[in-house]
Amino acid sequence: MARIELTPEGQRTPEEARACAEAVAGIRGRVPAPMIAWLKNPELASRAQKLGELLRYQTSLEPRYSELAILIMARHWTAHYEWFAHKRIGLEAGMDPAVVADIAARRTPTLRDDKEQVIYDVSTTLLATRRVPRPLYDRAVSVLGEKGLVELIGVLGYYSFVSMTLNTFELGLPENFQTDLGAEPGDEVPV
């Protein structure tokens, strides 16, 4: 059960209502799950969801590359709702199902191109060591460009924020259910 609830529409402050309206009018067309908590500070909610739109939909990274980074972050945090949502999106964007399964199982996947490999290597190295060694940094700039690397780090940071929010406030999953990180939509198992 969620620890925090979305304020009913008729009870929202003008600031909360404005932040929700911005999200609904944006690319997503809805209030994203972590925004339920962020609305306790409507300015934070507004800015965070706009940053999320930018990082999810408006970077130089193709969707399958962004989704790879998002799934790495969701798995790092064991953020069930984030995994549940982005597994489907990643597969629809062209991710290899074997890569998704390997990330879920915390196995090193076999990746199909240099971009996937550098995204995986930067993401996992940064999460494990809190640094990106110079040779990996140079390879990432060579493959992604400086802009792409900056955007990758933005995606990782934003989805860490999302995952921490979802986990802390237990948002996004139906009451009394949790998904296994390898499950298909509809394969939820009771907690």
Tab-separated table of N, CA and C in Angstrom, residues 34-126:
chain	number	residue	atom	x	y	z
A	34	PRO	N	5.910	8.905	-9.467
A	34	PRO	CA	6.686	9.575	-8.416
A	34	PRO	C	6.184	10.979	-8.097
A	35	MET	N	5.448	11.560	-9.027
A	35	MET	CA	4.939	12.917	-8.814
A	35	MET	C	3.927	12.965	-7.668
A	36	ILE	N	3.345	11.822	-7.337
A	36	ILE	CA	2.421	11.763	-6.196
A	36	ILE	C	3.137	12.257	-4.949
A	37	ALA	N	4.357	11.833	-4.743
A	37	ALA	CA	5.140	12.301	-3.590
A	37	ALA	C	5.677	13.705	-3.827
A	38	TRP	N	6.191	13.959	-5.021
A	38	TRP	CA	6.793	15.258	-5.306
A	38	TRP	C	5.802	16.392	-5.133
A	39	LEU	N	4.510	16.113	-5.283
A	39	LEU	CA	3.494	17.172	-5.162
A	39	LEU	C	3.427	17.774	-3.769
A	40	LYS	N	4.040	17.144	-2.792
A	40	LYS	CA	4.103	17.762	-1.460
A	40	LYS	C	4.914	19.051	-1.535
A	41	ASN	N	5.725	19.177	-2.586
A	41	ASN	CA	6.390	20.425	-2.944
A	41	ASN	C	6.068	20.654	-4.425
A	42	PRO	N	4.992	21.379	-4.730
A	42	PRO	CA	4.545	21.506	-6.117
A	42	PRO	C	5.603	22.040	-7.084
A	43	GLU	N	6.466	22.920	-6.624
A	43	GLU	CA	7.521	23.424	-7.507
A	43	GLU	C	8.495	22.300	-7.859
A	44	LEU	N	8.854	21.488	-6.885
A	44	LEU	CA	9.690	20.320	-7.144
A	44	LEU	C	8.992	19.404	-8.144
A	45	ALA	N	7.711	19.141	-7.944
A	45	ALA	CA	6.954	18.272	-8.846
A	45	ALA	C	6.980	18.808	-10.270
A	46	SER	N	6.740	20.077	-10.418
A	46	SER	CA	6.711	20.693	-11.738
A	46	SER	C	8.070	20.589	-12.430
A	47	ARG	N	9.097	20.958	-11.725
A	47	ARG	CA	10.435	20.934	-12.328
A	47	ARG	C	10.913	19.514	-12.600
A	48	ALA	N	10.654	18.601	-11.671
A	48	ALA	CA	11.125	17.225	-11.830
A	48	ALA	C	10.429	16.532	-13.005
A	49	GLN	N	9.122	16.725	-13.130
A	49	GLN	CA	8.443	16.044	-14.226
A	49	GLN	C	8.858	16.626	-15.573
A	50	LYS	N	9.167	17.919	-15.619
A	50	LYS	CA	9.659	18.508	-16.873
A	50	LYS	C	11.052	17.961	-17.217
A	51	LEU	N	11.894	17.821	-16.212
A	51	LEU	CA	13.212	17.220	-16.441
A	51	LEU	C	13.042	15.788	-16.938
A	52	GLY	N	12.103	15.062	-16.348
A	52	GLY	CA	11.846	13.696	-16.792
A	52	GLY	C	11.398	13.625	-18.240
A	53	GLU	N	10.537	14.545	-18.643
A	53	GLU	CA	10.116	14.590	-20.051
A	53	GLU	C	11.314	14.810	-20.966
A	54	LEU	N	12.156	15.753	-20.606
A	54	LEU	CA	13.341	16.036	-21.414
A	54	LEU	C	14.226	14.797	-21.528
A	55	LEU	N	14.528	14.178	-20.384
A	55	LEU	CA	15.476	13.063	-20.380
A	55	LEU	C	14.899	11.791	-20.989
A	56	ARG	N	13.602	11.627	-20.926
A	56	ARG	CA	13.000	10.421	-21.496
A	56	ARG	C	12.719	10.554	-22.985
A	57	TYR	N	12.303	11.732	-23.423
A	57	TYR	CA	11.796	11.884	-24.782
A	57	TYR	C	12.609	12.804	-25.695
A	58	GLN	N	13.507	13.604	-25.144
A	58	GLN	CA	14.111	14.663	-25.948
A	58	GLN	C	15.623	14.725	-25.853
A	59	THR	N	16.261	13.563	-25.844
A	59	THR	CA	17.728	13.553	-25.852
A	59	THR	C	18.202	13.005	-27.190
A	60	SER	N	19.493	13.016	-27.376
A	60	SER	CA	20.069	12.447	-28.595
A	60	SER	C	20.147	10.921	-28.525
A	61	LEU	N	19.846	10.352	-27.361
A	61	LEU	CA	19.881	8.894	-27.203
A	61	LEU	C	18.591	8.294	-27.747
A	62	GLU	N	18.709	7.323	-28.627
A	62	GLU	CA	17.523	6.632	-29.134
A	62	GLU	C	16.815	5.951	-27.963
A	63	PRO	N	15.501	5.743	-28.071
A	63	PRO	CA	14.751	5.161	-26.953
A	63	PRO	C	15.325	3.859	-26.396
A	64	ARG	N	15.802	2.959	-27.252
A	64	ARG	CA	16.306	1.696	-26.696
A	64	ARG	C	17.552	1.914	-25.845
A	65	TYR	N	18.326	2.955	-26.163
A	65	TYR	CA	19.508	3.249	-25.355
A	65	TYR	C	19.115	3.885	-24.022
A	66	SER	N	18.168	4.804	-24.064
A	66	SER	CA	17.676	5.403	-22.815
A	66	SER	C	17.063	4.335	-21.922
A	67	GLU	N	16.274	3.450	-22.538
A	67	GLU	CA	15.613	2.407	-21.752
A	67	GLU	C	16.619	1.439	-21.143
A	68	LEU	N	17.718	1.181	-21.828
A	68	LEU	CA	18.776	0.353	-21.254
A	68	LEU	C	19.282	0.998	-19.970
A	69	ALA	N	19.571	2.284	-20.020
A	69	ALA	CA	20.059	2.992	-18.828
A	69	ALA	C	19.008	2.999	-17.724
A	70	ILE	N	17.755	3.204	-18.092
A	70	ILE	CA	16.678	3.236	-17.098
A	70	ILE	C	16.532	1.870	-16.428
A	71	LEU	N	16.601	0.798	-17.205
A	71	LEU	CA	16.476	-0.538	-16.609
A	71	LEU	C	17.670	-0.872	-15.718
A	72	ILE	N	18.846	-0.424	-16.100
A	72	ILE	CA	20.013	-0.629	-15.225
A	72	ILE	C	19.773	0.066	-13.894
A	73	MET	N	19.247	1.281	-13.940
A	73	MET	CA	18.993	2.019	-12.707
A	73	MET	C	17.859	1.385	-11.903
A	74	ALA	N	16.794	0.970	-12.579
A	74	ALA	CA	15.680	0.326	-11.872
A	74	ALA	C	16.155	-0.942	-11.172
A	75	ARG	N	17.023	-1.712	-11.846
A	75	ARG	CA	17.535	-2.936	-11.236
A	75	ARG	C	18.472	-2.621	-10.086
A	76	HIS	N	19.288	-1.612	-10.251
A	76	HIS	CA	20.201	-1.209	-9.170
A	76	HIS	C	19.425	-0.929	-7.885
A	77	TRP	N	18.320	-0.219	-8.016
A	77	TRP	CA	17.504	0.164	-6.859
A	77	TRP	C	16.422	-0.873	-6.534
A	78	THR	N	16.304	-1.926	-7.326
A	78	THR	CA	15.202	-2.876	-7.203
A	78	THR	C	13.893	-2.098	-7.083
A	79	ALA	N	13.693	-1.208	-8.004
A	79	ALA	CA	12.488	-0.375	-8.072
A	79	ALA	C	11.474	-1.116	-8.943
A	80	HIS	N	10.589	-1.855	-8.295
A	80	HIS	CA	9.689	-2.752	-9.007
A	80	HIS	C	8.799	-2.047	-10.022
A	81	TYR	N	8.190	-0.942	-9.627
A	81	TYR	CA	7.291	-0.263	-10.565
A	81	TYR	C	8.071	0.280	-11.757
A	82	GLU	N	9.228	0.852	-11.490
A	82	GLU	CA	10.048	1.391	-12.584
A	82	GLU	C	10.435	0.274	-13.547
A	83	TRP	N	10.834	-0.855	-12.998
A	83	TRP	CA	11.171	-2.006	-13.833
A	83	TRP	C	9.960	-2.459	-14.632
A	84	PHE	N	8.845	-2.628	-13.964
A	84	PHE	CA	7.611	-3.104	-14.585
A	84	PHE	C	7.235	-2.224	-15.773
A	85	ALA	N	7.276	-0.912	-15.606
A	85	ALA	CA	6.895	0.023	-16.672
A	85	ALA	C	7.934	0.041	-17.794
A	86	HIS	N	9.199	0.127	-17.449
A	86	HIS	CA	10.228	0.336	-18.466
A	86	HIS	C	10.694	-0.943	-19.144
A	87	LYS	N	10.433	-2.090	-18.567
A	87	LYS	CA	10.722	-3.338	-19.279
A	87	LYS	C	9.878	-3.378	-20.553
A	88	ARG	N	8.603	-3.115	-20.418
A	88	ARG	CA	7.696	-3.120	-21.573
A	88	ARG	C	8.117	-2.070	-22.594
A	89	ILE	N	8.409	-0.874	-22.114
A	89	ILE	CA	8.806	0.219	-23.011
A	89	ILE	C	10.113	-0.126	-23.721
A	90	GLY	N	11.060	-0.686	-22.977
A	90	GLY	CA	12.340	-1.068	-23.576
A	90	GLY	C	12.192	-2.117	-24.655
A	91	LEU	N	11.379	-3.118	-24.386
A	91	LEU	CA	11.155	-4.160	-25.392
A	91	LEU	C	10.469	-3.577	-26.624
A	92	GLU	N	9.495	-2.699	-26.413
A	92	GLU	CA	8.823	-2.042	-27.539
A	92	GLU	C	9.793	-1.175	-28.335
A	93	ALA	N	10.811	-0.633	-27.661
A	93	ALA	CA	11.802	0.220	-28.327
A	93	ALA	C	12.881	-0.590	-29.033
A	94	GLY	N	12.836	-1.909	-28.906
A	94	GLY	CA	13.790	-2.747	-29.624
A	94	GLY	C	14.875	-3.377	-28.783
A	95	MET	N	14.775	-3.292	-27.464
A	95	MET	CA	15.774	-3.958	-26.633
A	95	MET	C	15.665	-5.468	-26.819
A	96	ASP	N	16.793	-6.132	-26.748
A	96	ASP	CA	16.850	-7.581	-26.832
A	96	ASP	C	16.289	-8.163	-25.526
A	97	PRO	N	15.298	-9.056	-25.597
A	97	PRO	CA	14.744	-9.649	-24.376
A	97	PRO	C	15.799	-10.361	-23.521
A	98	ALA	N	16.820	-10.917	-24.145
A	98	ALA	CA	17.882	-11.588	-23.386
A	98	ALA	C	18.666	-10.578	-22.548
A	99	VAL	N	18.857	-9.377	-23.074
A	99	VAL	CA	19.545	-8.320	-22.313
A	99	VAL	C	18.698	-7.931	-21.107
A	100	VAL	N	17.419	-7.778	-21.316
A	100	VAL	CA	16.509	-7.431	-20.216
A	100	VAL	C	16.563	-8.522	-19.144
A	101	ALA	N	16.504	-9.779	-19.557
A	101	ALA	CA	16.560	-10.895	-18.612
A	101	ALA	C	17.883	-10.921	-17.859
A	102	ASP	N	18.980	-10.646	-18.556
A	102	ASP	CA	20.286	-10.631	-17.895
A	102	ASP	C	20.372	-9.511	-16.862
A	103	ILE	N	19.878	-8.343	-17.191
A	103	ILE	CA	19.905	-7.246	-16.227
A	103	ILE	C	19.055	-7.608	-15.010
A	104	ALA	N	17.882	-8.190	-15.245
A	104	ALA	CA	17.015	-8.600	-14.134
A	104	ALA	C	17.732	-9.586	-13.217
A	105	ALA	N	18.509	-10.505	-13.800
A	105	ALA	CA	19.218	-11.529	-13.036
A	105	ALA	C	20.588	-11.065	-12.536
A	106	ARG	N	20.912	-9.791	-12.815
A	106	ARG	CA	22.212	-9.223	-12.429
A	106	ARG	C	23.379	-9.945	-13.102
A	107	ARG	N	23.125	-10.410	-14.320
A	107	ARG	CA	24.182	-11.014	-15.140
A	107	ARG	C	24.668	-9.965	-16.133
A	108	THR	N	25.906	-10.107	-16.558
A	108	THR	CA	26.432	-9.216	-17.585
A	108	THR	C	25.855	-9.647	-18.935
A	109	PRO	N	25.122	-8.738	-19.597
A	109	PRO	CA	24.504	-9.122	-20.869
A	109	PRO	C	25.492	-9.062	-22.027
A	110	THR	N	25.146	-9.787	-23.087
A	110	THR	CA	25.856	-9.667	-24.356
A	110	THR	C	25.116	-8.603	-25.148
A	111	LEU	N	25.798	-7.517	-25.441
A	111	LEU	CA	25.169	-6.368	-26.091
A	111	LEU	C	25.521	-6.336	-27.564
A	112	ARG	N	24.662	-5.700	-28.363
A	112	ARG	CA	24.811	-5.838	-29.805
A	112	ARG	C	25.589	-4.726	-30.485
A	113	ASP	N	25.857	-3.610	-29.812
A	113	ASP	CA	26.630	-2.560	-30.481
A	113	ASP	C	27.422	-1.736	-29.467
A	114	ASP	N	28.290	-0.873	-29.995
A	114	ASP	CA	29.170	-0.070	-29.139
A	114	ASP	C	28.392	0.860	-28.215
A	115	LYS	N	27.280	1.433	-28.699
A	115	LYS	CA	26.506	2.337	-27.841
A	115	LYS	C	25.916	1.588	-26.654
A	116	GLU	N	25.304	0.448	-26.909
A	116	GLU	CA	24.761	-0.336	-25.796
A	116	GLU	C	25.876	-0.683	-24.805
A	117	GLN	N	27.023	-1.100	-25.330
A	117	GLN	CA	28.115	-1.519	-24.456
A	117	GLN	C	28.631	-0.363	-23.619
A	118	VAL	N	28.818	0.793	-24.216
A	118	VAL	CA	29.351	1.922	-23.455
A	118	VAL	C	28.314	2.431	-22.446
A	119	ILE	N	27.042	2.403	-22.808
A	119	ILE	CA	25.992	2.805	-21.855
A	119	ILE	C	25.991	1.852	-20.672
A	120	TYR	N	26.066	0.565	-20.949
A	120	TYR	CA	26.117	-0.427	-19.875
A	120	TYR	C	27.372	-0.232	-19.019
A	121	ASP	N	28.521	-0.085	-19.667
A	121	ASP	CA	29.776	0.035	-18.922
A	121	ASP	C	29.829	1.302	-18.078
A	122	VAL	N	29.435	2.433	-18.634
A	122	VAL	CA	29.430	3.679	-17.859
A	122	VAL	C	28.462	3.555	-16.691
A	123	SER	N	27.270	3.068	-16.974
A	123	SER	CA	26.246	2.979	-15.930
A	123	SER	C	26.681	2.078	-14.786
A	124	THR	N	27.104	0.876	-15.113
A	124	THR	CA	27.455	-0.077	-14.053
A	124	THR	C	28.743	0.311	-13.333
A	125	THR	N	29.689	0.866	-14.064
A	125	THR	CA	30.935	1.305	-13.424
A	125	THR	C	30.669	2.465	-12.481
A	126	LEU	N	29.888	3.422	-12.929
A	126	LEU	CA	29.564	4.566	-12.086
A	126	LEU	C	28.805	4.128	-10.833
